Short mmCIF file of C-alpha atoms in Angstrom, two decimals:
data_model
loop_
_atom_site.label_atom_id
_atom_site.label_comp_id
_atom_site.label_asym_id
_atom_site.label_seq_id
_atom_site.Cartn_x
_atom_site.Cartn_y
_atom_site.Cartn_z
CA MET A 1409 111.55 112.92 185.02
CA ILE A 1410 115.52 112.80 185.01
CA SER A 1411 116.88 116.32 184.10
CA ILE A 1412 119.12 116.95 181.39
CA VAL A 1413 122.07 117.43 183.35
CA ALA A 1414 121.29 113.63 185.27
CA THR A 1415 121.01 112.16 181.81
CA LEU A 1416 124.13 113.40 179.79
CA ALA A 1417 126.12 112.43 182.99
CA LEU A 1418 124.32 109.14 183.55
CA ALA A 1419 125.92 108.26 180.25
CA ALA A 1420 129.04 109.09 180.81
CA ALA A 1421 129.65 108.15 184.42
CA GLY A 1422 129.44 104.23 184.24
CA PRO A 1423 128.34 101.93 187.42
CA LEU A 1424 127.44 104.15 190.69
CA ARG A 1425 129.16 103.51 193.69
CA HIS A 1426 127.67 105.73 195.82
CA SER A 1427 125.44 104.81 198.70
CA VAL A 1428 121.61 104.47 198.15
CA ALA A 1429 120.81 107.91 199.54
CA ARG A 1430 123.49 109.43 197.04
CA SER A 1431 122.06 107.57 194.08
CA ARG A 1432 118.49 108.90 194.87
CA CYS A 1433 119.20 112.54 195.09
CA THR A 1434 122.75 113.23 193.31
CA PRO A 1435 123.10 114.68 189.83
CA ARG A 1436 124.83 111.60 188.05
CA MET A 1437 128.03 114.07 187.15
CA SER A 1438 131.04 112.19 188.63
CA ASP A 1439 132.86 113.10 185.78
CA ARG A 1440 133.65 116.82 186.17
CA GLN A 1441 135.01 117.05 182.92
CA GLN A 1442 131.91 116.48 181.35
CA ARG A 1443 130.86 119.97 182.32
CA HIS A 1444 131.82 123.64 181.86
CA LYS A 1445 133.55 125.13 185.44
CA VAL A 1446 131.24 127.68 186.91
CA VAL A 1447 133.03 130.48 188.52
CA VAL A 1448 131.46 133.73 190.54
CA THR A 1449 132.84 136.78 189.42
CA GLY A 1450 130.60 139.52 190.87
CA VAL A 1451 128.37 139.49 194.66
CA SER A 1452 125.92 141.90 195.99
CA ALA A 1453 123.71 142.38 198.66
CA VAL A 1454 121.22 145.20 200.01
CA THR A 1455 119.90 144.28 203.69
CA SER A 1456 119.18 146.07 206.82
CA CYS A 1457 122.78 145.47 207.43
CA GLY A 1458 124.42 147.42 204.52
CA HIS A 1459 123.39 148.91 201.01
CA ASN A 1460 126.02 147.25 199.30
CA ILE A 1461 128.07 143.45 200.07
CA ASP A 1462 130.86 145.61 201.41
CA GLU A 1463 128.84 147.88 203.88
CA MET A 1464 126.99 144.56 204.79
CA MET A 1465 129.96 142.51 205.35
CA VAL A 1466 131.60 145.25 207.60
CA ASN A 1467 128.61 145.29 209.97
CA LEU A 1468 128.07 141.21 210.12
CA LEU A 1469 131.57 140.54 211.01
CA ALA A 1470 131.01 143.15 213.89
CA GLY A 1471 128.01 141.56 214.94
CA LYS A 1472 125.79 144.49 214.30
CA SER A 1473 122.02 143.52 213.88
CA GLY A 1474 119.81 145.46 211.25
CA ILE A 1475 116.69 144.48 213.37
CA ASP A 1476 114.72 147.16 214.73
CA ARG A 1477 110.91 148.35 215.31
CA ILE A 1478 108.83 148.10 212.21
CA THR A 1479 108.64 151.69 210.73
CA SER A 1480 106.83 150.91 207.19
CA PHE A 1481 103.32 150.06 208.74
CA ASP A 1482 102.07 150.55 212.60
CA PRO A 1483 103.18 147.38 214.07
CA GLU A 1484 101.00 147.82 216.93
CA PRO A 1485 98.33 145.22 216.59
CA PHE A 1486 100.68 142.42 215.61
CA GLY A 1487 102.35 140.04 217.93
CA CYS A 1488 105.94 140.61 216.34
CA GLN A 1489 106.11 144.17 216.12
CA ILE A 1490 109.79 144.04 214.81
CA GLY A 1491 111.66 143.70 211.55
CA SER A 1492 114.77 143.69 209.37
CA GLU A 1493 114.01 146.73 207.04
CA VAL A 1494 115.94 148.42 204.28
CA LYS A 1495 115.88 152.33 205.11
CA ASP A 1496 116.57 155.35 203.07
CA PHE A 1497 117.87 153.15 200.07
CA PRO A 1498 119.00 155.48 196.96
CA PHE A 1499 116.78 153.25 194.53
CA GLU A 1500 117.41 156.26 191.80
CA LYS A 1501 120.80 155.34 191.54
CA TYR A 1502 119.43 152.02 190.05
CA MET A 1503 116.16 152.64 188.31
CA ASP A 1504 114.46 155.45 186.57
CA PRO A 1505 111.84 157.06 189.23
CA LYS A 1506 109.05 156.57 186.53
CA GLU A 1507 110.02 152.86 185.97
CA ALA A 1508 110.49 152.37 189.87
CA LYS A 1509 106.81 153.43 190.39
CA ARG A 1510 105.58 150.99 188.03
CA ASN A 1511 107.19 147.77 190.00
CA ASP A 1512 107.16 146.29 193.30
CA ARG A 1513 109.70 147.14 196.07
CA TYR A 1514 110.84 143.38 195.67
CA THR A 1515 111.57 144.35 191.98
CA GLN A 1516 113.28 147.72 192.59
CA LEU A 1517 115.74 145.98 195.13
CA ALA A 1518 116.37 143.26 192.63
CA MET A 1519 117.58 145.56 189.84
CA ALA A 1520 119.55 147.36 192.51
CA THR A 1521 121.84 144.08 193.37
CA ALA A 1522 121.65 142.71 189.61
CA LYS A 1523 123.44 146.23 188.72
CA GLN A 1524 125.85 146.01 191.83
CA ALA A 1525 126.74 142.49 190.96
CA VAL A 1526 127.84 143.76 187.27
CA ALA A 1527 129.67 146.35 188.87
CA ASP A 1528 131.41 144.36 191.04
CA GLY A 1529 132.21 141.93 188.57
CA LYS A 1530 133.24 145.00 186.04
CA LEU A 1531 131.23 143.19 183.36
CA ASP A 1532 131.13 145.46 180.22
CA LEU A 1533 127.53 144.66 178.82
CA SER A 1534 128.55 146.07 175.70
CA LYS A 1535 130.90 143.04 174.93
CA VAL A 1536 128.69 140.30 175.97
CA ASP A 1537 127.01 137.99 173.73
CA LYS A 1538 123.22 138.90 174.94
CA PRO A 1539 121.53 135.47 173.82
CA ARG A 1540 124.16 133.63 175.97
CA PHE A 1541 123.53 136.32 178.66
CA GLY A 1542 120.79 134.97 181.28
CA VAL A 1543 118.77 136.09 184.40
CA LEU A 1544 117.19 133.91 186.92
CA MET A 1545 115.81 135.86 189.79
CA GLY A 1546 113.91 134.47 192.35
CA SER A 1547 111.10 135.47 194.75
CA GLY A 1548 109.14 133.85 197.56
CA ILE A 1549 106.29 135.93 197.73
CA GLY A 1550 106.45 138.54 194.99
CA GLY A 1551 104.99 141.61 194.80
CA ILE A 1552 102.93 141.14 198.21
CA ASP A 1553 103.35 145.24 199.13
CA SER A 1554 101.85 145.97 195.45
CA PHE A 1555 98.84 143.27 196.05
CA GLU A 1556 97.90 144.40 199.83
CA LYS A 1557 97.73 148.37 198.55
CA ASN A 1558 96.07 147.57 195.31
CA ALA A 1559 93.58 145.38 197.23
CA GLU A 1560 92.62 148.12 199.60
CA THR A 1561 92.13 150.55 196.42
CA MET A 1562 89.95 147.63 195.16
CA PHE A 1563 87.60 147.44 198.12
CA SER A 1564 87.39 151.23 198.89
CA LYS A 1565 87.64 153.10 195.76
CA GLY A 1566 86.71 150.49 193.41
CA PRO A 1567 87.97 148.38 190.48
CA LYS A 1568 88.69 151.08 188.05
CA ARG A 1569 91.27 152.53 190.44
CA VAL A 1570 93.63 149.37 190.57
CA SER A 1571 96.99 150.08 188.84
CA PRO A 1572 96.96 149.20 185.30
CA PHE A 1573 100.58 147.77 186.26
CA PHE A 1574 99.06 145.76 189.05
CA ILE A 1575 99.62 142.36 187.51
CA PRO A 1576 103.28 142.97 186.58
CA MET A 1577 104.01 144.32 190.05
CA VAL A 1578 102.83 141.18 192.04
CA ILE A 1579 103.91 138.26 190.02
CA GLY A 1580 106.99 136.51 190.76
CA ASN A 1581 109.02 136.67 187.35
CA THR A 1582 108.96 140.38 186.85
CA ALA A 1583 112.22 140.81 188.78
CA SER A 1584 113.77 138.68 186.04
CA GLY A 1585 112.18 140.12 183.50
CA ILE A 1586 112.85 144.01 184.14
CA ILE A 1587 116.60 142.93 184.62
CA ALA A 1588 116.77 141.67 181.40
CA ILE A 1589 114.83 144.45 179.71
CA GLU A 1590 117.28 146.87 181.29
CA LEU A 1591 120.57 145.02 180.76
CA GLY A 1592 119.85 143.57 177.20
CA ALA A 1593 119.87 139.77 178.51
CA LYS A 1594 118.56 137.75 175.89
CA GLY A 1595 119.36 134.22 177.22
CA PRO A 1596 117.64 131.75 179.61
CA ASN A 1597 115.14 133.93 181.71
CA PHE A 1598 112.19 132.74 184.36
CA GLY A 1599 111.33 133.78 187.86
CA VAL A 1600 112.40 130.94 190.63
CA VAL A 1601 109.60 130.01 193.80
CA SER A 1602 110.34 127.88 196.47
CA ALA A 1603 109.80 129.65 199.71
CA CYS A 1604 112.80 129.92 201.60
CA ALA A 1605 115.07 128.04 199.50
CA THR A 1606 114.31 130.21 196.53
CA GLY A 1607 117.47 132.02 196.18
CA THR A 1608 119.61 128.99 196.56
CA HIS A 1609 117.84 127.28 193.91
CA ALA A 1610 118.09 130.19 191.27
CA ILE A 1611 121.93 130.25 191.63
CA GLY A 1612 122.09 126.29 191.23
CA GLU A 1613 119.70 126.24 188.29
CA ALA A 1614 121.17 129.23 186.78
CA ALA A 1615 124.91 127.36 187.41
CA LYS A 1616 123.18 124.52 184.95
CA TYR A 1617 123.02 126.39 181.91
CA ILE A 1618 126.57 127.39 181.91
CA GLU A 1619 127.58 123.99 182.99
CA LEU A 1620 125.89 122.53 179.85
CA GLY A 1621 127.32 125.27 177.67
CA LEU A 1622 124.03 126.91 177.05
CA ALA A 1623 125.15 130.44 178.48
CA ASP A 1624 128.20 132.00 179.44
CA VAL A 1625 126.78 134.65 181.68
CA MET A 1626 123.96 134.30 184.35
CA LEU A 1627 122.91 136.99 186.88
CA CYS A 1628 121.05 135.04 189.74
CA GLY A 1629 119.70 135.47 193.15
CA GLY A 1630 116.61 136.21 195.18
CA SER A 1631 114.78 139.31 195.90
CA GLU A 1632 112.15 139.95 198.97
CA ALA A 1633 109.74 142.65 200.40
CA ALA A 1634 107.65 141.12 202.33
CA VAL A 1635 107.81 143.24 205.62
CA THR A 1636 103.96 144.05 205.11
CA PRO A 1637 100.82 143.73 207.64
CA LEU A 1638 99.64 140.89 205.54
CA SER A 1639 102.67 139.01 205.77
CA TYR A 1640 103.04 139.66 209.47
CA ALA A 1641 99.78 139.01 210.06
CA GLY A 1642 99.63 135.30 208.49
CA PHE A 1643 103.20 134.64 210.09
CA CYS A 1644 102.18 135.60 213.59
CA ASN A 1645 98.94 133.90 213.37
CA MET A 1646 101.01 130.60 212.31
CA ARG A 1647 102.94 131.29 215.49
CA ALA A 1648 106.15 131.10 213.28
CA MET A 1649 107.69 134.62 214.38
CA CYS A 1650 109.34 135.72 217.48
CA THR A 1651 106.51 137.62 219.60
CA ASP A 1652 108.19 137.70 223.23
CA MET A 1653 111.33 140.25 222.29
CA ASN A 1654 109.26 143.27 220.79
CA ASP A 1655 111.18 145.39 223.65
CA ASP A 1656 114.68 143.94 222.44
CA PRO A 1657 114.61 144.09 218.76
CA LYS A 1658 118.61 143.52 218.59
CA GLY A 1659 118.37 140.22 220.72
CA SER A 1660 115.47 139.06 219.10
CA SER A 1661 116.90 136.49 216.45
CA ARG A 1662 118.52 133.87 218.37
CA PRO A 1663 119.50 130.92 216.30
CA PHE A 1664 120.55 127.58 217.95
CA ASP A 1665 120.02 129.41 221.35
CA ALA A 1666 118.18 127.34 223.83
CA LYS A 1667 115.38 130.31 224.06
CA ARG A 1668 115.04 130.89 220.44
CA SER A 1669 111.34 131.36 219.80
CA GLY A 1670 110.82 132.24 215.82
CA PHE A 1671 112.17 134.08 213.08
CA ILE A 1672 112.36 137.70 212.32
CA MET A 1673 111.49 138.94 208.97
CA GLY A 1674 113.72 140.66 206.75
CA GLU A 1675 113.60 142.28 203.39
CA GLY A 1676 116.37 142.86 200.76
CA SER A 1677 118.20 141.21 197.97
CA GLY A 1678 120.99 139.36 196.59
CA THR A 1679 122.81 138.50 193.47
CA LEU A 1680 125.65 136.72 192.06
CA LEU A 1681 127.27 137.03 188.76
CA LEU A 1682 128.23 133.46 187.58
CA GLU A 1683 130.31 133.02 184.44
CA SER A 1684 132.10 130.14 182.66
CA GLU A 1685 135.48 129.51 183.64
CA ALA A 1686 136.69 130.05 179.65
CA HIS A 1687 134.53 133.34 179.36
CA ALA A 1688 135.68 134.73 182.75
CA LYS A 1689 139.16 134.36 181.92
CA ALA A 1690 138.81 135.59 178.12
CA ARG A 1691 137.66 138.93 179.51
CA GLY A 1692 140.50 138.91 182.59
CA ALA A 1693 137.91 139.01 185.29
CA ARG A 1694 138.70 138.62 188.71
CA ILE A 1695 137.17 135.31 189.97
CA TYR A 1696 136.15 134.84 193.52
CA CYS A 1697 135.52 131.19 193.50
CA GLU A 1698 134.22 128.28 191.63
CA LEU A 1699 130.78 127.15 192.28
CA ALA A 1700 131.49 123.34 192.11
CA GLY A 1701 128.54 121.79 193.73
CA TYR A 1702 124.55 122.31 194.21
CA GLY A 1703 121.91 119.89 195.79
CA ALA A 1704 118.37 119.94 195.52
CA THR A 1705 115.89 118.03 197.20
CA CYS A 1706 112.26 117.45 199.03
CA ASP A 1707 111.30 116.18 202.07
CA ALA A 1708 108.05 115.00 200.95
CA HIS A 1709 107.08 115.14 204.69
CA HIS A 1710 105.05 118.33 205.70
CA ILE A 1711 104.02 121.79 203.99
CA THR A 1712 105.82 123.54 206.55
CA ALA A 1713 107.94 121.60 208.96
CA PRO A 1714 111.34 120.15 208.18
CA HIS A 1715 111.94 116.08 208.28
CA PRO A 1716 112.35 115.54 211.80
CA GLU A 1717 115.73 113.56 211.25
CA GLY A 1718 117.19 116.22 208.75
CA GLU A 1719 116.91 113.41 205.98
CA GLY A 1720 116.30 115.98 203.00
CA LEU A 1721 118.53 118.58 203.64
CA ALA A 1722 121.20 115.96 204.46
CA ALA A 1723 120.78 114.58 201.07
CA ALA A 1724 120.68 118.01 199.47
CA LEU A 1725 124.30 118.54 201.26
CA GLU A 1726 125.50 115.24 200.20
CA ALA A 1727 124.65 116.02 196.63
CA ALA A 1728 126.52 119.23 196.49
CA ILE A 1729 129.55 117.65 197.82
CA VAL A 1730 129.41 114.48 195.30
CA GLN A 1731 129.22 116.92 192.37
CA ALA A 1732 132.00 118.99 193.49
CA GLY A 1733 134.05 116.17 193.82
CA ILE A 1734 135.89 116.96 197.16
CA ALA A 1735 136.22 115.35 200.16
CA LYS A 1736 133.59 116.35 203.26
CA SER A 1737 136.96 117.21 205.48
CA ASP A 1738 137.69 120.06 202.99
CA VAL A 1739 134.33 121.96 203.76
CA GLY A 1740 135.30 124.50 206.50
CA TYR A 1741 132.05 126.77 206.98
CA ILE A 1742 128.55 126.42 206.54
CA ASN A 1743 126.13 129.46 206.33
CA ALA A 1744 123.19 127.96 207.99
CA HIS A 1745 119.73 128.38 207.60
CA GLY A 1746 119.34 129.08 210.95
CA THR A 1747 116.19 130.75 211.54
CA SER A 1748 115.75 130.71 215.11
CA THR A 1749 112.78 128.82 215.22
CA PRO A 1750 113.03 125.30 217.68
CA PHE A 1751 112.47 122.92 214.92
CA ASN A 1752 114.50 124.42 211.91
CA ASP A 1753 117.69 124.61 214.21
CA LYS A 1754 117.39 121.06 215.76
CA PHE A 1755 116.88 119.33 212.50
CA GLU A 1756 119.34 121.29 210.47
CA THR A 1757 121.87 120.57 213.27
CA MET A 1758 121.08 116.70 212.74
CA ALA A 1759 121.41 117.01 208.82
CA ILE A 1760 124.91 118.51 209.46
CA LYS A 1761 125.81 115.48 211.57
CA ARG A 1762 124.16 112.89 209.30
CA THR A 1763 125.97 114.15 206.23
CA PHE A 1764 129.62 115.30 207.98
CA GLY A 1765 129.72 112.80 210.83
CA GLU A 1766 132.81 113.28 213.04
CA HIS A 1767 134.01 116.20 210.86
CA ALA A 1768 130.67 118.20 212.07
CA LYS A 1769 132.53 119.08 215.29
CA ARG A 1770 135.27 120.60 213.17
CA LEU A 1771 133.25 122.81 211.16
CA LYS A 1772 132.58 126.42 211.56
CA ILE A 1773 128.61 127.45 211.07
CA SER A 1774 126.82 130.27 211.51
CA SER A 1775 123.59 131.97 210.73
CA THR A 1776 123.85 135.49 209.74
CA LYS A 1777 120.13 135.58 210.09
CA SER A 1778 120.73 136.60 213.68
CA MET A 1779 121.82 140.16 212.16
CA THR A 1780 120.01 140.37 208.88
CA GLY A 1781 116.57 138.44 210.02
CA HIS A 1782 114.96 136.05 207.55
CA LEU A 1783 114.85 137.26 204.13
CA LEU A 1784 112.38 134.24 202.83
CA GLY A 1785 113.02 134.04 199.18
CA ALA A 1786 116.02 136.14 199.16
CA ALA A 1787 117.60 134.56 202.09
CA GLY A 1788 119.88 131.88 199.80
CA ALA A 1789 121.20 134.65 197.78
CA ILE A 1790 122.49 136.91 200.37
CA GLU A 1791 123.68 133.99 202.47
CA ALA A 1792 125.39 132.87 199.02
CA ALA A 1793 127.23 136.41 198.61
CA ILE A 1794 128.19 135.81 202.17
CA SER A 1795 129.84 132.54 201.97
CA VAL A 1796 131.60 133.73 199.14
CA LYS A 1797 133.07 136.84 200.62
CA VAL A 1798 134.05 134.14 203.89
CA LEU A 1799 135.63 132.07 201.49
CA ALA A 1800 137.64 134.95 199.84
CA SER A 1801 138.83 136.46 203.46
CA GLY A 1802 138.71 133.57 205.61
CA ASP A 1803 136.94 136.10 208.01
CA ILE A 1804 133.51 134.32 209.65
CA PRO A 1805 131.02 136.34 210.78
CA PRO A 1806 129.24 135.27 214.21
CA THR A 1807 125.53 134.05 215.20
CA ILE A 1808 124.86 136.77 217.65
CA ASN A 1809 122.68 136.32 220.76
CA LEU A 1810 123.97 133.03 221.11
CA ASN A 1811 124.12 132.95 224.91
CA ASP A 1812 122.14 130.35 226.42
CA PRO A 1813 123.61 127.08 224.32
CA ASP A 1814 121.03 124.26 223.79
CA PRO A 1815 122.50 121.09 225.02
CA GLU A 1816 120.96 119.27 221.72
CA LEU A 1817 122.68 121.57 219.65
CA ASP A 1818 126.94 120.81 219.82
CA LEU A 1819 128.45 122.25 216.71
CA ASP A 1820 130.70 125.33 216.45
CA TYR A 1821 128.14 127.84 215.51
CA VAL A 1822 130.83 130.94 215.85
CA PRO A 1823 128.79 132.44 218.81
CA ASN A 1824 128.78 136.24 219.39
CA THR A 1825 132.23 137.01 217.70
CA MET A 1826 133.84 136.78 214.33
CA GLN A 1827 136.60 134.23 213.85
CA HIS A 1828 139.36 133.89 211.31
CA VAL A 1829 140.10 130.54 209.61
CA ASP A 1830 143.32 130.39 207.22
CA GLY A 1831 143.46 128.31 204.36
CA LEU A 1832 139.81 127.55 203.76
CA LYS A 1833 139.40 125.36 200.73
CA ALA A 1834 135.52 125.25 200.37
CA VAL A 1835 132.51 126.53 202.21
CA MET A 1836 128.90 125.70 201.87
CA THR A 1837 125.26 127.50 202.33
CA ASP A 1838 121.85 125.70 202.75
CA ASN A 1839 118.42 126.51 202.77
CA LEU A 1840 115.10 124.99 203.48
CA GLY A 1841 111.49 126.08 202.34
CA PHE A 1842 107.82 125.35 203.12
CA GLY A 1843 106.93 122.52 200.79
CA GLY A 1844 109.78 120.52 202.04
CA HIS A 1845 112.38 122.17 199.73
CA ASN A 1846 116.12 121.89 200.48
CA ALA A 1847 118.80 123.28 198.38
CA ALA A 1848 122.65 123.73 199.10
CA LEU A 1849 125.59 125.18 197.27
CA LEU A 1850 129.29 124.75 197.65
CA PHE A 1851 132.01 127.02 196.73
CA THR A 1852 135.80 126.07 196.18
CA LYS A 1853 138.61 128.00 196.41
CA TYR A 1854 139.82 129.05 192.86
CA PRO A 1855 143.95 129.19 192.25
CA GLN A 1856 145.00 132.66 191.50
#
């Protein structure tokens, strides 16, 4: 079914002159005057590398990894015994302790970054038109920690001991609902689930409401708290996680390195505050950048493996560029999905080459998962926040642990040391998810 955005644009766009690949996947919005401009006015993140976006960026730029031996459960029986945990986080700053106990950790993390993004954007909630204020907060897995604990209670103590809050604890839309209740957001609101592409999809879909004039303000992103025994058992048994570096946690996540052997799971949350340009300017907001392009496709190939030629991801990157209406040469940086698995890093590189051609060699590309680990449904939101900060400062975080280059992967992955680039015009971030989901966001410099 053609989306509302595509339907409106198709009538206005006239004859299409894009390639076949573009015509299949691109939202036909060639005339950018047909939509409201979407700007980013607030960013936030909570990861093992920092309890807020600024602390995290300092550590990422310094190449400091947050990966360590698991402390939240006994990891000894598992093939992978390391992870990227958020430790000593002051949840009481963001949620009433009684309310926090009624919600899973993923919702607690989501609430923290939602409030951080509002604070970063200096948004006065008392002056926001609440029916035009929405929340799209995604999670790839939802409340799996609460699921495991209540299942154990069920089988050891009986059904009457299961928490009456169990169902809202585990479902993937709860974070969006709780944030809306707390902040009074009465506009578009639902959960987004597309595995590791969740956060990127949530941001892209939220932008559509602003583009179409259906909302003025959207909080959007992803949250995940899946560093749990059951998650580890499942991912280890499917041989997706790194199991040969338990004695060297900091060196374990090695995107694009020839010795990469699997991902390291992380937890955390990221949120962007999006507004229409008119709304942001009317309240005198600081505008980080414009969210100018969004692409979403499916490989329709395999439930876990990416397309072996990067076809679907290339189409998503292409769609975002076309929607933004910029030249490919304007893109200077990509925060890559870069999970440190043999297939992902290879096929993602192929997709970038397929999309950018010769310009691919001039791009700066890095995987911050080398330090944060892979946050599953929160990954795209965290990496979107990082991308916004990179565009603002020109400071590009490195891909650490890239010590043994893979001859098949020959792009500039910013190995081991941060780089600074003056005059960045546009940056991108992309993510892939089980099910063949691909999503990409493109941010452009906003004239100050």
